[in-house]
Coordinates of C-alpha atoms and ligand atoms in Angstrom, one line a residue:
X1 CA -8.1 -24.9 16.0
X2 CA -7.7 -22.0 18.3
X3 CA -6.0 -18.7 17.1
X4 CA -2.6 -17.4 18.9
X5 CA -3.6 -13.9 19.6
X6 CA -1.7 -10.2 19.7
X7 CA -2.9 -7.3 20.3
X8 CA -0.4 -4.7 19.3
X9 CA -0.9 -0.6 18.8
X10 CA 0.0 -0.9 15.0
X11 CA -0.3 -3.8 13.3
X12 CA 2.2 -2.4 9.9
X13 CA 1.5 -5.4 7.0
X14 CA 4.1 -5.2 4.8
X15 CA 7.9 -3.9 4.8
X16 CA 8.9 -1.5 1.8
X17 CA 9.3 2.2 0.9
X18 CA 5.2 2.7 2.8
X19 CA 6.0 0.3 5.7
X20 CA 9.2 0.3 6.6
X21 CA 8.7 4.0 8.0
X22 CA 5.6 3.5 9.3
X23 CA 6.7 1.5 11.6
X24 CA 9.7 3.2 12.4
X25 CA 8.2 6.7 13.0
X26 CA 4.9 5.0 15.3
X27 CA 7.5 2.6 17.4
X28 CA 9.5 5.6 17.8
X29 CA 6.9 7.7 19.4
X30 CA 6.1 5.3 21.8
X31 CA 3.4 2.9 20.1
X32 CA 3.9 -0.7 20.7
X33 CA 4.4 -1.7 16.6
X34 CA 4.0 -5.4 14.7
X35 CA 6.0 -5.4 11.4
X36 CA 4.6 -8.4 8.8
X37 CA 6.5 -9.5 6.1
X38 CA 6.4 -12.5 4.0
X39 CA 9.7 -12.4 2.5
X40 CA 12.6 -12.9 4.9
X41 CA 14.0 -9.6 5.2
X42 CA 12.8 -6.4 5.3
X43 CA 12.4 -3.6 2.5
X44 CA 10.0 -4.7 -0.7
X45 CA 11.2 -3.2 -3.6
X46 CA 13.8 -1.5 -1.5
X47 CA 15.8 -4.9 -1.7
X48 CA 15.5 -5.3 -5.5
X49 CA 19.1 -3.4 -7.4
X50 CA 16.9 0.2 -8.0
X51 CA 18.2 3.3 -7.5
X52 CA 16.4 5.6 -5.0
X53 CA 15.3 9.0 -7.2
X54 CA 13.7 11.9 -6.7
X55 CA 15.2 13.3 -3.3
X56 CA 15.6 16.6 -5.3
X57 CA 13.6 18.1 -7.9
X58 CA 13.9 19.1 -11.4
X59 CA 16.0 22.3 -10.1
X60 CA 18.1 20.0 -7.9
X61 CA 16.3 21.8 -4.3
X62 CA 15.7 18.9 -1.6
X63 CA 11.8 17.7 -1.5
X64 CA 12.5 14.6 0.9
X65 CA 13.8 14.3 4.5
X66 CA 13.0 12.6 7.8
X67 CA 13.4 9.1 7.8
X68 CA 13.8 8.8 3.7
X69 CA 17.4 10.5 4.6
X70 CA 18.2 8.8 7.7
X71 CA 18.3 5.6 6.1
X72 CA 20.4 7.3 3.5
X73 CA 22.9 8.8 5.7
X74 CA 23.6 5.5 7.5
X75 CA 24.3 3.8 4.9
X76 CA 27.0 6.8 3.8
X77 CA 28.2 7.0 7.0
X78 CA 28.9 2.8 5.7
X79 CA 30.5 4.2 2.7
X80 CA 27.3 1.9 1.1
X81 CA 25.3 4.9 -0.7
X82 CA 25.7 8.4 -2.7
X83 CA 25.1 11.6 -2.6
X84 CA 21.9 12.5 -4.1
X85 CA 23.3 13.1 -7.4
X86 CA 21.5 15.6 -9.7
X87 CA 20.0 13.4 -13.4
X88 CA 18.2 15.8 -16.4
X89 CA 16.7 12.7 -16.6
X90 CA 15.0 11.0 -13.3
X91 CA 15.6 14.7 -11.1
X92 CA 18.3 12.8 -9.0
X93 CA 19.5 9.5 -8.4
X94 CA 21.3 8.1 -5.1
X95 CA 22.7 4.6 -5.7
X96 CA 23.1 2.2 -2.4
X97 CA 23.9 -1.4 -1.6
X98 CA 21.2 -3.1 -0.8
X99 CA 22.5 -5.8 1.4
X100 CA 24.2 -3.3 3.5
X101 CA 20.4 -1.3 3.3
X102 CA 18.9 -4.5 4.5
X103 CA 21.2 -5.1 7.5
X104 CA 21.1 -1.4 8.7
X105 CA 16.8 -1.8 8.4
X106 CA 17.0 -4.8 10.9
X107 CA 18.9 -2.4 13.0
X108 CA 17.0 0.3 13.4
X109 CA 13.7 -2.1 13.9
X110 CA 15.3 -3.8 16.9
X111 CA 16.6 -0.5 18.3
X112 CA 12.9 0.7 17.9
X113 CA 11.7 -2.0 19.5
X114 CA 9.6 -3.2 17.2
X115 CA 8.3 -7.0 17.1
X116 CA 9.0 -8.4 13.6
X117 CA 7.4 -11.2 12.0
X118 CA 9.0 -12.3 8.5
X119 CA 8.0 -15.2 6.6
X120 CA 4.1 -14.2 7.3
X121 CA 1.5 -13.4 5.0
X122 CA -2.0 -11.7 5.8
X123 CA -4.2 -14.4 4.7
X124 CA -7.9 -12.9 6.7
X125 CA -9.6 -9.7 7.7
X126 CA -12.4 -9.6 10.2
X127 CA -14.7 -6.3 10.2
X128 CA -16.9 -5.3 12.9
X129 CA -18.7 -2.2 13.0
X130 CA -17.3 -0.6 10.3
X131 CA -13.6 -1.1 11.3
X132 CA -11.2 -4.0 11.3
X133 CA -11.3 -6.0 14.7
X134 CA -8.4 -8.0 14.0
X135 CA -6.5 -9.8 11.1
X136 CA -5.3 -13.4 10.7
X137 CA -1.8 -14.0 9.6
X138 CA -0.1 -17.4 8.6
X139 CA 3.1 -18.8 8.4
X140 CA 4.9 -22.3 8.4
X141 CA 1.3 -23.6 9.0
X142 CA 0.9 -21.3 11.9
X143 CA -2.2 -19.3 11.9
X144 CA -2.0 -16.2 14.5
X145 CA -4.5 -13.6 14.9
X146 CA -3.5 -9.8 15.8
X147 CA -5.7 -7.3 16.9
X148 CA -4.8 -3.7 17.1
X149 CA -5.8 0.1 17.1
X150 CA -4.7 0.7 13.6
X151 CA -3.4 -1.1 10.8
X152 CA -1.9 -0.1 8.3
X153 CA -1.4 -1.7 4.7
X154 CA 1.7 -1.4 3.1
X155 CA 2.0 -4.4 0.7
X156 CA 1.8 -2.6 -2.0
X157 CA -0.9 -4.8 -3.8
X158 CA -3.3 -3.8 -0.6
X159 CA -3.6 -7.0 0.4
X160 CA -5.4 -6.0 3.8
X161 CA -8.0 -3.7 1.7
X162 CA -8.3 -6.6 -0.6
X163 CA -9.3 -8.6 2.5
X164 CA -11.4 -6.4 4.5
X165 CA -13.7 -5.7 0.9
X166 CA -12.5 -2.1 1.2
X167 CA -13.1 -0.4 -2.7
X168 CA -10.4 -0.3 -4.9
X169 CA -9.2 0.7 -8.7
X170 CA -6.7 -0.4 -11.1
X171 CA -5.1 0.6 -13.9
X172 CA -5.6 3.9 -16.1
X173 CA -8.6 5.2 -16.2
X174 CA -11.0 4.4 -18.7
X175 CA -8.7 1.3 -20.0
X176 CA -7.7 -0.3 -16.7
X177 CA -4.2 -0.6 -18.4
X178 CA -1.6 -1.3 -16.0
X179 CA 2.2 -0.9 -16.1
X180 CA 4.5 -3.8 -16.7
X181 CA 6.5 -5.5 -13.8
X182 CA 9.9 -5.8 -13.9
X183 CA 12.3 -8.9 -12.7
X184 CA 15.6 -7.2 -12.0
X185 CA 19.1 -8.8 -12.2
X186 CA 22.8 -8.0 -12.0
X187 CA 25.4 -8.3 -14.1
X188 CA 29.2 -8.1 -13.2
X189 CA 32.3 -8.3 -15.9
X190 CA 30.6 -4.8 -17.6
X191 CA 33.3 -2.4 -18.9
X192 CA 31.6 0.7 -18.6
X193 CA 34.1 3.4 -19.7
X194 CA 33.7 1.1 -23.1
X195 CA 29.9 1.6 -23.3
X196 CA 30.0 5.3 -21.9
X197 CA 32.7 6.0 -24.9
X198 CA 30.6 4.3 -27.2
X199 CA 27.8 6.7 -26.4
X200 CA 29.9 10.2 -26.9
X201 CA 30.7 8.7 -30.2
X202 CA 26.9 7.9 -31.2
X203 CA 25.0 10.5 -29.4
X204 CA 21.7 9.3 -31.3
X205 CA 21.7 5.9 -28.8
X206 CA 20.7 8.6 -26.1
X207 CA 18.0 10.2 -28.1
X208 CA 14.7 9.9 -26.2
X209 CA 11.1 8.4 -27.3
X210 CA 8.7 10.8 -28.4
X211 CA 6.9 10.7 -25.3
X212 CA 9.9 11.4 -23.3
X213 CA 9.9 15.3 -22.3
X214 CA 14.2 15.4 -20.5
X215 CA 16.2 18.3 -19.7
X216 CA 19.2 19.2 -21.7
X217 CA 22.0 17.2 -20.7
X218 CA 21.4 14.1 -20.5
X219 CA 24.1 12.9 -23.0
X220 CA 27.6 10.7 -22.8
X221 CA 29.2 14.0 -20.9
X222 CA 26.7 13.3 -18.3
X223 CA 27.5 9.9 -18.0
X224 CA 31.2 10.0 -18.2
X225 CA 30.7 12.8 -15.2
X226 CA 29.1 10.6 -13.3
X227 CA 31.0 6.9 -14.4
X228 CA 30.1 4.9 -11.8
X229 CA 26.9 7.0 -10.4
X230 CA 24.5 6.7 -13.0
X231 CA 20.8 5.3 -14.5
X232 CA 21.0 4.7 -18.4
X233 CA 18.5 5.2 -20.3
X234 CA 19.6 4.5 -23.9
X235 CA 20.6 2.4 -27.0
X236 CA 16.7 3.2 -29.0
X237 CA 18.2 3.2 -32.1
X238 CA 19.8 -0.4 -31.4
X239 CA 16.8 -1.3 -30.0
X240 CA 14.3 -0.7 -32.8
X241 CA 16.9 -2.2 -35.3
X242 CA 16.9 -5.1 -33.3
X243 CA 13.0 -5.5 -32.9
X244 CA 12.8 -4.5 -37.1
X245 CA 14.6 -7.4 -37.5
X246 CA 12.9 -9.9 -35.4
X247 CA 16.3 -9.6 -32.4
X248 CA 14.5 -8.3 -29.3
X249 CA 13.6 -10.7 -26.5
X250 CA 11.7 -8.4 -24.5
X251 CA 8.6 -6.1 -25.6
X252 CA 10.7 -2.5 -24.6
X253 CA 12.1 0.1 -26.7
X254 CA 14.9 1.3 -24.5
X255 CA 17.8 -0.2 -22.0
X256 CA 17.8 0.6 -19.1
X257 CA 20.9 -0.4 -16.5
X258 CA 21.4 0.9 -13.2
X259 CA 25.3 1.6 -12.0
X260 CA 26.2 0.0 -8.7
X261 CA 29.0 0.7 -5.6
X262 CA 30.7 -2.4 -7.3
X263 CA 32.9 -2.0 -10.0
X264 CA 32.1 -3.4 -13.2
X265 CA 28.6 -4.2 -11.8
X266 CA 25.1 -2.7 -12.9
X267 CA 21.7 -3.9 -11.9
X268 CA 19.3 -4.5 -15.4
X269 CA 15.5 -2.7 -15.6
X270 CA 15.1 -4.5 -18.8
X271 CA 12.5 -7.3 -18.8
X272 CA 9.0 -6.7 -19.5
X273 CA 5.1 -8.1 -19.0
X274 CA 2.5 -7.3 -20.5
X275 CA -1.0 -8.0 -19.4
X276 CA 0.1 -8.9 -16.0
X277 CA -1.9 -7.7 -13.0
X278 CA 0.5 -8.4 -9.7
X279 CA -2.0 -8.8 -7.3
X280 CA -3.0 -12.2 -9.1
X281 CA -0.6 -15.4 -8.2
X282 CA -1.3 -16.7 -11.2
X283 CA 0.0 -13.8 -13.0
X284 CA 2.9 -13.2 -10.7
X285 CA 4.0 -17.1 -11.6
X286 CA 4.0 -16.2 -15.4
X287 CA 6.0 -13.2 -15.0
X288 CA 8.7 -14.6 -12.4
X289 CA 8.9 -17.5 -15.0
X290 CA 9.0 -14.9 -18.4
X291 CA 11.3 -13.1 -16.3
X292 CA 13.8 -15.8 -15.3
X293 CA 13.9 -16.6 -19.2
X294 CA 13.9 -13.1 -20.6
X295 CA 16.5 -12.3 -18.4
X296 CA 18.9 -14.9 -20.2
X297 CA 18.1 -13.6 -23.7
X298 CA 19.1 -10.2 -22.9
X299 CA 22.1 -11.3 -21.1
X300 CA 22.8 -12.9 -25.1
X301 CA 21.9 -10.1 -26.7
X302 CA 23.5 -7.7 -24.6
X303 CA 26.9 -9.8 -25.2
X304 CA 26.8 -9.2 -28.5
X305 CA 25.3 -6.1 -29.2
X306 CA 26.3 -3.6 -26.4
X307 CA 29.8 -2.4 -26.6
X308 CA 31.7 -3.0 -22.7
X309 CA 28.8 -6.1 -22.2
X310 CA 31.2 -8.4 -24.6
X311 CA 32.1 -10.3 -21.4
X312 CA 29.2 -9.8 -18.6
X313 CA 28.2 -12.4 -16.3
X314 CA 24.7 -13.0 -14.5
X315 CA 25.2 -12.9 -10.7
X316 CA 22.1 -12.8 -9.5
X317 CA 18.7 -12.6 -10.2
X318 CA 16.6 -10.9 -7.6
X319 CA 14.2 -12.8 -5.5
X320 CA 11.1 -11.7 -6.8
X321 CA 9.1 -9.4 -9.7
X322 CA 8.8 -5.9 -8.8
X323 CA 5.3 -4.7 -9.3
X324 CA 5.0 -1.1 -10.8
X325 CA 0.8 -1.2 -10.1
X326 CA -1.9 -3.0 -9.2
X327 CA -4.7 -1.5 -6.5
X328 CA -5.3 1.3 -5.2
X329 CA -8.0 2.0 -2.8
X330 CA -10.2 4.8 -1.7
X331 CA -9.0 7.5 1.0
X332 CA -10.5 10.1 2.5
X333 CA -8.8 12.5 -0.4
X334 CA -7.3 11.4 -3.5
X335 CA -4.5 12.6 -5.3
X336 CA -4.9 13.4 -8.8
X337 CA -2.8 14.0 -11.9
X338 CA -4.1 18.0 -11.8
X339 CA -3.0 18.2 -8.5
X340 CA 0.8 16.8 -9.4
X341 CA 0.6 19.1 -12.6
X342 CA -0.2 22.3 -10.4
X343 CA 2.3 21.7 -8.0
X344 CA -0.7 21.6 -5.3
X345 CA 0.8 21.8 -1.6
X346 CA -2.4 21.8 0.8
X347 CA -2.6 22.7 4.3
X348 CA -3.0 18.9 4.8
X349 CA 0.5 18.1 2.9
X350 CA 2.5 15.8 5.4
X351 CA 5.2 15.4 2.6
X352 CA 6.4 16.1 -1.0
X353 CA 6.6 14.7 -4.4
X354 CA 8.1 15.8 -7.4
X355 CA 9.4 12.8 -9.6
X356 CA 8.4 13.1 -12.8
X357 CA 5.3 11.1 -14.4
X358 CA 6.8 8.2 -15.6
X359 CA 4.4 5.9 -17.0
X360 CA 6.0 2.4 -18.3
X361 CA 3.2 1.8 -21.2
X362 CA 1.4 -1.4 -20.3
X363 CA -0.1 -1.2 -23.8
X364 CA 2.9 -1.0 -25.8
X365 CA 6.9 -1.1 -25.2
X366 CA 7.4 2.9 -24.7
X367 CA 7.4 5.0 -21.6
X368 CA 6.0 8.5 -20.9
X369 CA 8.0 10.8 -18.9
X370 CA 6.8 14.5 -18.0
X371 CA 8.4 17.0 -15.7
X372 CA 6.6 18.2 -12.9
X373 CA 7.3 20.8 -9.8
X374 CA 6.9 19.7 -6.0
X375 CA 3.0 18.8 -4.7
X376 CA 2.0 18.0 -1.5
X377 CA 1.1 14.4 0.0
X378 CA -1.8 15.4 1.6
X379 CA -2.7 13.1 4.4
X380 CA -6.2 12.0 3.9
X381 CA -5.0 10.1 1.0
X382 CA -3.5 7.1 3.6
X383 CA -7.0 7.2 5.4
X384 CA -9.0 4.7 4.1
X385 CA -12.7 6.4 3.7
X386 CA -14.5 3.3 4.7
X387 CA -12.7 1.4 7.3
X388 CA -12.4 4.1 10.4
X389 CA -9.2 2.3 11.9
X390 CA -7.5 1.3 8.2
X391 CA -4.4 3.5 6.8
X392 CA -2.6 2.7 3.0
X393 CA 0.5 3.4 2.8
X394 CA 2.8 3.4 -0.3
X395 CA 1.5 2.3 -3.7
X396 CA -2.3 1.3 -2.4
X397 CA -2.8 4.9 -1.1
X398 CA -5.8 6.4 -2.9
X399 CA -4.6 8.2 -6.1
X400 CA -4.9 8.2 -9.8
X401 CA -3.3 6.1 -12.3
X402 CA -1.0 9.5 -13.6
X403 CA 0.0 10.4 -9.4
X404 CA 0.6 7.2 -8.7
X405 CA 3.1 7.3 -12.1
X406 CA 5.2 10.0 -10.2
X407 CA 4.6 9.4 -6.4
X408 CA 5.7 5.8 -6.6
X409 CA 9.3 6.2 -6.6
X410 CA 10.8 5.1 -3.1
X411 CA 11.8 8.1 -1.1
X412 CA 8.5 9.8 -1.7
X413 CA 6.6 6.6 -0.5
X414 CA 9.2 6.3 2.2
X415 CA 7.9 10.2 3.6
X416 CA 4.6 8.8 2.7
X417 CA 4.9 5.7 5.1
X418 CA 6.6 8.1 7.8
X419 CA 3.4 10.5 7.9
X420 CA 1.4 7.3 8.3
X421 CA 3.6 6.2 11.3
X422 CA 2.8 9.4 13.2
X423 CA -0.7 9.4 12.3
X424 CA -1.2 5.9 13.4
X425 CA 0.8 6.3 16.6
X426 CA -1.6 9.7 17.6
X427 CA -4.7 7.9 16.4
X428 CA -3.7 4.4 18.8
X429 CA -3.0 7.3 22.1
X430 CA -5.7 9.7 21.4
X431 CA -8.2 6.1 20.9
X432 CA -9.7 7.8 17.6
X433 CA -9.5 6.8 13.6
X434 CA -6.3 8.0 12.0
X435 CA -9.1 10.3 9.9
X436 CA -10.0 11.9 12.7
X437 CA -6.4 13.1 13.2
X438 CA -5.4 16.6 13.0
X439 CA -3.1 16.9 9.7
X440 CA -1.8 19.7 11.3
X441 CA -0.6 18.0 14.5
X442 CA 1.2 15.3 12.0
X443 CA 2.8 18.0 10.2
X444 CA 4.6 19.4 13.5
X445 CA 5.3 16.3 14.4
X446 CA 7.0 15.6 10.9
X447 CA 8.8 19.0 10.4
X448 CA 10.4 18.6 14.4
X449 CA 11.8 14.8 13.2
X450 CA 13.4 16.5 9.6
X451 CA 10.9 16.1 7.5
X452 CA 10.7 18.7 4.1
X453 CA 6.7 19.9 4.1
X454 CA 7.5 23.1 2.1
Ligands
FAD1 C1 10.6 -2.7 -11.9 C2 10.4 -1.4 -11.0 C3 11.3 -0.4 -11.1 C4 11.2 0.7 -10.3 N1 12.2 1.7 -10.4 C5 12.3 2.5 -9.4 C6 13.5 3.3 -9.2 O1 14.4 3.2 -10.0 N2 13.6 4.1 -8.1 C7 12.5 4.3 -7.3 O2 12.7 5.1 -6.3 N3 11.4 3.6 -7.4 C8 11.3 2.7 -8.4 N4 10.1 1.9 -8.5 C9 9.0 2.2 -7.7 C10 9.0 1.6 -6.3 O3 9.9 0.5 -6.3 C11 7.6 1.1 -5.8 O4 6.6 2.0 -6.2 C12 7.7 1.0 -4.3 O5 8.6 0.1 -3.9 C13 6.3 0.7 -3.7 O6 6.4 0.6 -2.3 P1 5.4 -0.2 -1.5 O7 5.9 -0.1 0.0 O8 4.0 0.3 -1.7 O9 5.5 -1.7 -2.0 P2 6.7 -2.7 -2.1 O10 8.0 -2.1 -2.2 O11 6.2 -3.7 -3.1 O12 6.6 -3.4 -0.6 C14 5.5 -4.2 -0.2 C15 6.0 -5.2 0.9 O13 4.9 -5.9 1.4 C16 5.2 -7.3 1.4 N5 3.9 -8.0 1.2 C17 3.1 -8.0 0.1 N6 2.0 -8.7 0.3 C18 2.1 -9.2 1.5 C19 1.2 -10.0 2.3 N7 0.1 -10.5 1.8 N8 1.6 -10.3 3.6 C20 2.8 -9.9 4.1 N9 3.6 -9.1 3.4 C21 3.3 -8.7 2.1 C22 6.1 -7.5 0.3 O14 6.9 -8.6 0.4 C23 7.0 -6.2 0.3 O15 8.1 -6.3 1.2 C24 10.2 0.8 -9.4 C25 9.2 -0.2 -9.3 C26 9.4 -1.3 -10.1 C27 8.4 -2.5 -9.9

């Protein structure tokens, strides 16, 4: 059967926190932009109840601008997000509503003019020379093929790497171990001044894992300060009771729940799988299913065991398992765990990071969290070091296992996927590889559209 061709600038595979902007900032400077997605919306994990953290760092300075805050202030300016609010836990935390987010992301693709296909999956790659001639997409039994300039993968799993036989690693080093996904839900009929009181009366719920390194402050006072704006964090001691005595339906040693703009509402972080690699379907289907049914069990235990929960509903489980890791593919530079620890901003740093490491353990039901300052994205990491006209952006960028632990949190993918945008668009008008694009020209072009380099 013959192919329906397109022949675009930027072919952008993949809609979250790395594609999202991508596409936005290369549309935006003139380049004529495709915008895959197989879901039906737009926004990966953007879509799935999660807080955005990390627009500040651990002494509450701005490390993330540009597009990242423009998305932010519109959905303010909806009343449908918070202020960055300062956490001695996760640096800061800005909550949102993500229906509104996904509404107001539609918006600013049309008035970018950017041509969106949704329900389409990347399902072929064809290579010539060295770089990728053109990729073939499928939907509802269609089967198009788009040619472009540059493409750029940003679904998450690298799914266009993957396909083009680019080189890739997973896990932690040495033991391939990867983090856990997560299948989110919400729960409404939650009394949280009940829960928040309960916790200034037992302080030692909110005492940390050993691995845990938090600031001072992260206590009920913090909470209560911040009632309805908050990410919890607690209830240990409950939970190793529970899993002593044979109670626990999920593999973790700490709840986490998410406050929403609705009263009475938070989003749960609380189901866990182990041994799952998300870039395999068969995988994926065990933890959507595990998910579904661990999802239930908490919502019994949580009824009887956390004080405010006594009467909590399930009102929705989100529409798919958010993948922490999976691969991650080789760039022209890497970013490493020493550079995040140093604090490394290169001349060739076309955004910042500065969440902490946060490693869910894939091995075991802790976490590890350590502080770290602001490092630099630098740009050769979203340049793939084998395909010339090939960019990653968001999770897939070439890093290791610990800077993937810390970069991975949404706005510092989203100034990730923005850099990438810009690069692509010069690379598609100057008719070179986004490699051979000056970091320096990307950087001017950042800073001039509000983006925090420094
Ligand atoms: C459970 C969990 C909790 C987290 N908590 C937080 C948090 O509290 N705050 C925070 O800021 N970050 C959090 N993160 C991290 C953050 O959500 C991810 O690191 C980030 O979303 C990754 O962005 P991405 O664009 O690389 O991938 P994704 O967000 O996964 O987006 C990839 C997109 O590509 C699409 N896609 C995939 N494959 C294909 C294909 N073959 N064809 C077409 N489209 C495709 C997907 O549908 C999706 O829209 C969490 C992650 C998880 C999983």
């Amino acid at each position: 059967m013959k192919l329906e061709q397109m022949e675009y600038d930027v072919a952008v595979i993949g809609s979250g926190p790395g594609g999202l902007p991508a596409a936005l900032a290369a549309a935006r400077m003139g380049a004529k932009v495709l915008l895959v997605e197989q879901n039906g919306f737009l926004g990966g994990n953007l879509t799935i109840g999660l807080p955005l953290l990390g627009y500040l760092d651990k002494d509450g300075n701005q490390v993330i601008g540009g597009i990242a805050q423009e998305l932010v202030d519109t959905l303010r300016d909806r009343g449908a997000a918070t202020e960055h609010i300062p956490c001695p836990m996760h640096n800061s935390v800005t909550i949102y509503d993500h229906e509104i987010f996904k509404i107001a992301a539609f918006e600013k693709c049309l008035e970018a003019g950017i041509s969106l296909l949704l329900h389409t999956q990347i399902v072929d790659a064809d290579l010539e020379n060295g770089s990728l001639r053109a990729v073939t997409l499928f939907g509802k039994g269609r089967r198009m093929e788009v040619s472009a300039r540059v493409f750029v993968d940003a679904t998450g799993d690298g799914d266009v790497g993957y396909l083009a036989g680019a080189s890739y690693e997973k896990g932690r080093e040495g033991s391939g171990v990867l983090q856990p996904p997560t299948l989110m839900c919400t729960l409404t009929g939650v009394e949280l001044e009940k829960t928040i009181r309960y916790l200034e009366d037992h302080p030692e719920q909110m005492e940390p894992g050993p691995s845990v390194e938090i600031y001072p402050g992260y206590d009920g006072g913090y909470l209560r300060a911040n009632l309805h704006h908050h990410v919890l964090v607690g209830f240990r001691r409950l939970f190793l009771k529970l899993k002593a005595e044979g109670r626990l339906p999920v593999d973790r040693d700490t709840m986490i729940y998410i406050s929403t703009l609705a009263p009475g509402t938070v989003n749960i972080n609380c189901t866990r799988h182990l041994g799952i690699d998300g870039s395999d379907v068969k995988d994926l289907t065990r933890a959507e299913v595990e998910g579904h049914l661990q999802n239930y069990a908490l919502l019994e235990m949580f009824r009887k065991e956390i004080p405010g929960f006594e009467s909590c509903r399930l009102a929705r489980i989100y529409p798919f398992v958010g993948v922490r890791e999976s691969r991650r593919f080789r760039g022209i530079s890497r970013l490493t765990e020493e550079d995040v620890e140093a604090g490394r901003i290169g001349d060739d740093a076309v955004g910042l990071g500065s969440y902490i490491i946060d490693i869910h353990d894939g091995g075991g039901s802790g976490t590890i969290v350590r502080k770290v300052k602001p490092y630099g994205i630098p740009y050769g990491m979203t340049c793939s070091c084998e395909i010339s006209n090939l960019m990653f952006s968001g999770r897939c960028a070439s890093m290791d296992a610990v800077a993937l632990s810390s970069l991975r949190v949404m706005p510092s993918l989203m100034a990730m996927g923005e850099a990438v945008g810009v690069g692509a668009a010069l690379a598609a008008r100057q008719q070179c590889s986004p490699g051979q694009v000056k970091a320096e020209r990307v950087r001017e072009i950042l800073a001039g559209n509000g983006a925090i380099l420094r």
